[in-house]
Amino acid sequence: MSNSAEAIHSRLAELTAPTAHSRVIELGCGSGPTLLALSRMAPEAALIGIDRSVPFLRQAREELQKHRGPVMTLAADLRAPLPCGNESADIVVSYNTVECLPDPEQLLAEVARVLGPGGRAILAHVDFDSLVIAGADADLDRLVCHAFADDVQSWMDHADGRIGRKLGLLLASSPLRLVSVEPLLTWSTELSGHAEARIGEIRKALLSAARHGRGAVSAADVEEWYAAVQEADRLGGFFFSELAFIAVAERPSDGDLSGGAAPSTRDEVLPGHEGRWMSGRSEAA
């Protein structure tokens, strides 16, 4: 779950620092909040959004209707090779996507392949195992929050609630060169906005898990936890925080990637995806 109100999208755009000539790929773009932040910063940059959800890509295209530069959206499975040519991008960005993949190392190898020498990768992820939510007693709160961090929801292939703190290590072990890792804390003293949306997501996910017999928490425990959170808000003692980590890496400027394919032209898109560039709006994926 991600929306344009989250501060992290603006921070990702700042770290990406696109120019009018940049070609930026977002992996797992969802409905496009990060792409929209990038568009505001560089309205003439070339933006590519990749996601496996066609409805999300449709929303992203709507968000980017006013973007003046080239826009493309592609429906693709990130477990497979990226539908982009070698050295075809200046920047790759991704938020809350890596944990869903059973082999994130393979994705990072693909990121290194599509980046040109000196290109940057910016990966960000909420560390769901570090959620802080006031309301329920300690045992119930730990049970619920840890169950959510570990839950593999129906739309996910994999889950790792501690992936945020691992981003630096993943990048340091990849063909890319790790540059920096920084935290971003989102917090609220009211059950509204992002806090309300995240807590609603936790409740919905764990109730679904309980119904399908895969959860470590009963539906009754989930509802008891949710009622305690609501009561804390009513009494004026509610608190919510979640910690995200943002890692920045670069492809070595010498372009030497062990085992990589031979460089191709910057404009290459893999077979089956040709002819989808257009100015301002994208064709259907």
Coordinates of C-alpha atoms in Angstrom, one line a residue:
M1 CA 0.0 0.0 0.0
S2 CA 1.4 3.3 -1.0
N3 CA -0.1 6.7 -1.7
S4 CA 1.1 10.1 -2.9
A5 CA 0.8 11.6 0.6
E6 CA 3.7 9.6 1.9
A7 CA 6.8 11.8 2.4
I8 CA 9.0 9.0 1.1
H9 CA 8.0 9.7 -2.5
S10 CA 9.4 13.2 -2.4
R11 CA 12.6 12.0 -0.7
L12 CA 13.0 9.4 -3.4
A13 CA 12.6 12.1 -6.1
E14 CA 15.2 14.2 -4.3
L15 CA 17.7 11.4 -4.2
T16 CA 17.0 10.4 -7.8
A17 CA 17.5 14.1 -8.9
P18 CA 16.4 13.6 -12.4
T19 CA 17.1 16.1 -15.2
A20 CA 15.3 16.8 -18.4
H21 CA 17.5 14.3 -20.1
S22 CA 17.3 11.5 -17.5
R23 CA 15.7 8.1 -18.3
V24 CA 14.2 6.7 -15.2
I25 CA 12.7 3.2 -14.6
E26 CA 10.6 2.5 -11.5
L27 CA 10.2 -1.2 -10.6
G28 CA 6.9 -2.0 -8.9
C29 CA 5.5 1.4 -9.6
G30 CA 2.0 0.6 -8.5
S31 CA -0.4 3.5 -9.1
G32 CA 2.5 5.9 -9.7
P33 CA 3.1 8.1 -6.6
T34 CA 6.9 8.0 -7.0
L35 CA 6.7 8.6 -10.7
L36 CA 4.4 11.6 -10.1
A37 CA 7.0 13.0 -7.6
L38 CA 9.6 12.5 -10.3
S39 CA 7.5 14.2 -12.8
R40 CA 7.1 17.3 -10.6
M41 CA 10.9 17.5 -10.3
A42 CA 11.7 16.9 -13.9
P43 CA 8.6 17.3 -16.2
E44 CA 10.6 16.4 -19.3
A45 CA 12.4 13.3 -18.1
A46 CA 11.7 10.0 -19.7
L47 CA 9.7 7.8 -17.2
I48 CA 9.1 4.1 -17.3
G49 CA 6.9 2.4 -14.8
I50 CA 7.0 -1.4 -14.5
D51 CA 4.5 -3.4 -12.5
R52 CA 2.6 -6.7 -13.0
S53 CA -0.7 -5.2 -12.1
V54 CA -2.5 -3.8 -15.2
P55 CA -5.1 -1.8 -13.1
F56 CA -2.3 -0.1 -11.2
L57 CA -0.5 0.8 -14.4
R58 CA -3.7 2.2 -15.7
Q59 CA -3.9 4.5 -12.6
A60 CA -0.3 5.5 -13.1
R61 CA -0.9 6.6 -16.6
E62 CA -3.8 8.7 -15.4
E63 CA -1.6 10.3 -12.8
L64 CA 1.0 11.1 -15.5
Q65 CA -1.3 12.6 -18.1
K66 CA 0.3 16.0 -17.8
H67 CA 3.9 14.8 -17.9
R68 CA 5.6 16.6 -20.8
G69 CA 8.3 14.0 -21.4
P70 CA 8.1 10.4 -22.7
V71 CA 6.1 8.0 -20.6
M72 CA 5.9 4.2 -20.8
T73 CA 4.2 1.6 -18.6
L74 CA 5.0 -2.0 -18.9
A75 CA 3.2 -5.0 -17.4
A76 CA 6.0 -7.4 -16.4
D77 CA 6.9 -10.0 -13.8
L78 CA 10.0 -8.8 -11.9
R79 CA 11.0 -12.4 -11.3
A80 CA 11.9 -12.5 -15.0
P81 CA 14.5 -10.4 -16.9
L82 CA 13.5 -6.8 -17.1
P83 CA 12.0 -5.8 -20.5
C84 CA 14.7 -3.2 -21.0
G85 CA 17.9 -3.2 -23.0
N86 CA 21.4 -3.2 -21.6
E87 CA 22.6 0.3 -20.4
S88 CA 19.2 1.7 -21.3
A89 CA 18.5 3.7 -18.1
D90 CA 20.2 6.4 -16.1
I91 CA 18.3 5.7 -12.9
V92 CA 16.3 2.8 -11.4
V93 CA 14.1 3.4 -8.4
S94 CA 11.9 1.0 -6.4
Y95 CA 9.8 1.3 -3.2
N96 CA 8.3 -1.5 -1.2
T97 CA 8.8 -4.1 -3.9
V98 CA 12.0 -6.1 -3.1
E99 CA 10.5 -8.1 -0.2
C100 CA 7.9 -9.6 -2.5
L101 CA 10.5 -11.3 -4.7
P102 CA 12.0 -14.8 -3.8
D103 CA 15.3 -13.9 -5.4
P104 CA 16.1 -10.1 -4.9
E105 CA 19.7 -10.8 -5.9
Q106 CA 18.6 -11.7 -9.4
L107 CA 16.6 -8.4 -9.7
L108 CA 19.7 -6.4 -8.6
A109 CA 21.8 -8.1 -11.3
E110 CA 19.1 -7.0 -13.8
V111 CA 19.2 -3.5 -12.4
A112 CA 23.0 -3.4 -12.9
R113 CA 22.5 -4.6 -16.5
V114 CA 20.0 -1.9 -17.5
L115 CA 21.9 0.9 -15.9
G116 CA 24.5 2.7 -17.8
P117 CA 28.0 3.2 -16.3
G118 CA 27.7 5.6 -13.4
G119 CA 23.9 5.1 -13.3
R120 CA 22.2 5.1 -9.9
A121 CA 19.8 2.7 -8.2
I122 CA 17.6 3.9 -5.3
L123 CA 15.8 1.2 -3.3
A124 CA 13.5 1.9 -0.4
H125 CA 11.5 -0.3 1.8
V126 CA 9.5 0.0 5.0
D127 CA 11.0 -2.3 7.7
F128 CA 7.6 -3.8 8.9
D129 CA 9.2 -5.6 11.8
S130 CA 9.9 -2.1 13.3
L131 CA 6.3 -0.9 13.5
V132 CA 5.4 0.9 16.7
I133 CA 1.7 1.2 17.5
A134 CA 0.3 2.3 20.9
G135 CA -2.9 0.8 22.2
A136 CA -2.8 -3.0 22.9
D137 CA -0.8 -4.7 25.7
A138 CA 2.7 -5.7 24.8
D139 CA 2.1 -9.4 24.1
L140 CA -0.9 -8.8 21.8
D141 CA 0.8 -6.0 20.1
R142 CA 4.0 -8.0 19.4
L143 CA 1.9 -10.9 18.2
V144 CA -0.1 -8.8 15.7
C145 CA 2.7 -6.7 14.4
H146 CA 5.1 -9.6 13.9
A147 CA 2.4 -11.7 12.3
F148 CA 1.8 -8.8 9.8
A149 CA 5.5 -8.5 9.1
D150 CA 5.8 -12.2 8.3
D151 CA 2.5 -12.6 6.4
V152 CA 2.7 -13.6 2.8
Q153 CA -0.4 -12.1 1.4
S154 CA -2.3 -13.6 -1.5
W155 CA -0.7 -11.1 -4.0
M156 CA 2.8 -11.7 -2.8
D157 CA 5.3 -14.4 -3.8
H158 CA 7.4 -13.9 -0.8
A159 CA 7.6 -11.7 2.4
D160 CA 10.4 -10.4 4.6
G161 CA 9.3 -7.9 7.2
R162 CA 13.0 -7.1 8.0
I163 CA 13.9 -6.3 4.4
G164 CA 14.3 -2.5 5.0
R165 CA 17.4 -3.0 7.3
K166 CA 18.8 -5.5 4.7
L167 CA 18.9 -3.2 1.7
G168 CA 22.4 -2.0 2.3
L169 CA 23.7 -5.5 2.6
L170 CA 21.8 -6.6 -0.6
L171 CA 23.3 -3.8 -2.6
A172 CA 26.8 -4.2 -1.2
S173 CA 26.7 -7.9 -2.3
S174 CA 25.4 -7.0 -5.8
P175 CA 27.3 -5.8 -8.9
L176 CA 26.5 -2.3 -7.8
R177 CA 28.5 -0.1 -5.5
L178 CA 26.7 1.0 -2.3
V179 CA 26.8 4.7 -1.7
S180 CA 24.6 5.4 1.3
V181 CA 21.7 4.2 3.5
E182 CA 19.4 6.5 5.3
P183 CA 16.3 6.1 7.5
L184 CA 13.0 7.9 7.0
L185 CA 10.5 7.8 10.0
T186 CA 6.8 8.3 9.4
W187 CA 4.8 8.9 12.6
S188 CA 1.5 10.2 13.8
T189 CA -0.3 10.9 17.1
E190 CA -3.8 10.6 15.5
L191 CA -5.5 7.6 13.9
S192 CA -5.8 9.3 10.5
G193 CA -4.1 9.6 7.2
H194 CA -1.2 7.2 6.6
A195 CA -1.4 5.7 10.1
E196 CA -5.1 4.9 9.7
A197 CA -4.5 3.4 6.3
R198 CA -1.6 1.2 7.5
I199 CA -3.5 0.0 10.5
G200 CA -6.4 -0.8 8.3
E201 CA -4.1 -2.8 6.0
I202 CA -2.8 -4.8 9.0
R203 CA -6.3 -5.6 10.2
K204 CA -7.5 -6.6 6.7
A205 CA -4.4 -8.8 6.0
L206 CA -4.5 -10.6 9.2
L207 CA -8.2 -11.2 9.1
S208 CA -7.8 -12.7 5.6
A209 CA -4.9 -14.8 6.9
A210 CA -7.1 -16.1 9.7
R211 CA -9.9 -17.0 7.4
H212 CA -7.6 -18.9 5.1
G213 CA -5.9 -20.8 8.0
R214 CA -2.4 -19.4 7.4
G215 CA -2.3 -16.8 10.2
A216 CA -0.5 -16.9 13.5
V217 CA -3.2 -14.7 15.0
S218 CA -6.9 -15.5 15.4
A219 CA -9.5 -13.1 14.1
A220 CA -10.6 -12.5 17.7
D221 CA -7.1 -11.4 18.6
V222 CA -6.9 -9.1 15.6
E223 CA -10.2 -7.4 16.5
E224 CA -9.2 -7.1 20.1
W225 CA -5.9 -5.4 19.0
Y226 CA -7.8 -3.1 16.6
A227 CA -10.3 -2.1 19.3
A228 CA -7.4 -1.2 21.7
V229 CA -5.8 1.0 19.1
Q230 CA -9.1 2.8 18.5
E231 CA -9.5 3.3 22.2
A232 CA -6.0 4.7 22.5
D233 CA -6.9 7.2 19.8
R234 CA -10.2 8.1 21.6
L235 CA -8.3 8.7 24.9
G236 CA -5.7 10.9 23.1
G237 CA -2.8 8.5 23.6
F238 CA -2.5 7.0 20.2
F239 CA 1.0 6.7 18.6
F240 CA 2.1 5.2 15.3
S241 CA 5.5 5.1 13.6
E242 CA 7.1 3.1 10.8
L243 CA 10.7 3.2 9.7
A244 CA 11.7 3.0 6.1
F245 CA 15.3 2.7 4.8
I246 CA 16.5 4.2 1.5
A247 CA 19.7 2.8 0.0
V248 CA 21.5 4.4 -2.9
A249 CA 24.0 2.5 -5.2
E250 CA 25.8 3.2 -8.4
R251 CA 26.9 1.1 -11.3
P252 CA 30.7 1.3 -11.6
S253 CA 31.6 4.0 -14.1
D254 CA 34.0 1.6 -15.9
G255 CA 30.9 -0.4 -16.9
D256 CA 32.6 -3.7 -16.0
L257 CA 29.9 -6.1 -14.9
S258 CA 31.1 -9.7 -14.5
G259 CA 29.0 -12.0 -16.6
G260 CA 26.9 -9.2 -18.1
A261 CA 25.7 -9.1 -21.6
A262 CA 27.3 -7.0 -24.3
P263 CA 26.1 -3.3 -24.2
S264 CA 23.3 -2.4 -26.5
T265 CA 21.9 0.9 -27.6
R266 CA 20.3 3.2 -25.0
D267 CA 17.0 3.1 -26.8
E268 CA 16.6 -0.6 -26.9
V269 CA 13.5 -2.3 -25.3
L270 CA 13.4 -6.0 -25.3
P271 CA 11.3 -7.8 -28.0
G272 CA 7.5 -7.5 -27.5
H273 CA 7.7 -4.0 -26.0
E274 CA 8.9 -2.0 -29.0
G275 CA 7.0 1.1 -30.1
R276 CA 5.5 2.0 -26.7
W277 CA 7.2 5.4 -26.3
M278 CA 5.1 8.5 -26.7
S279 CA 5.1 12.0 -25.3
G280 CA 3.0 12.8 -22.3
R281 CA 0.8 9.7 -22.1
S282 CA 1.5 6.0 -22.4
E283 CA -0.3 3.4 -24.4
A284 CA -1.9 0.6 -22.6
A285 CA 0.5 -2.0 -21.2

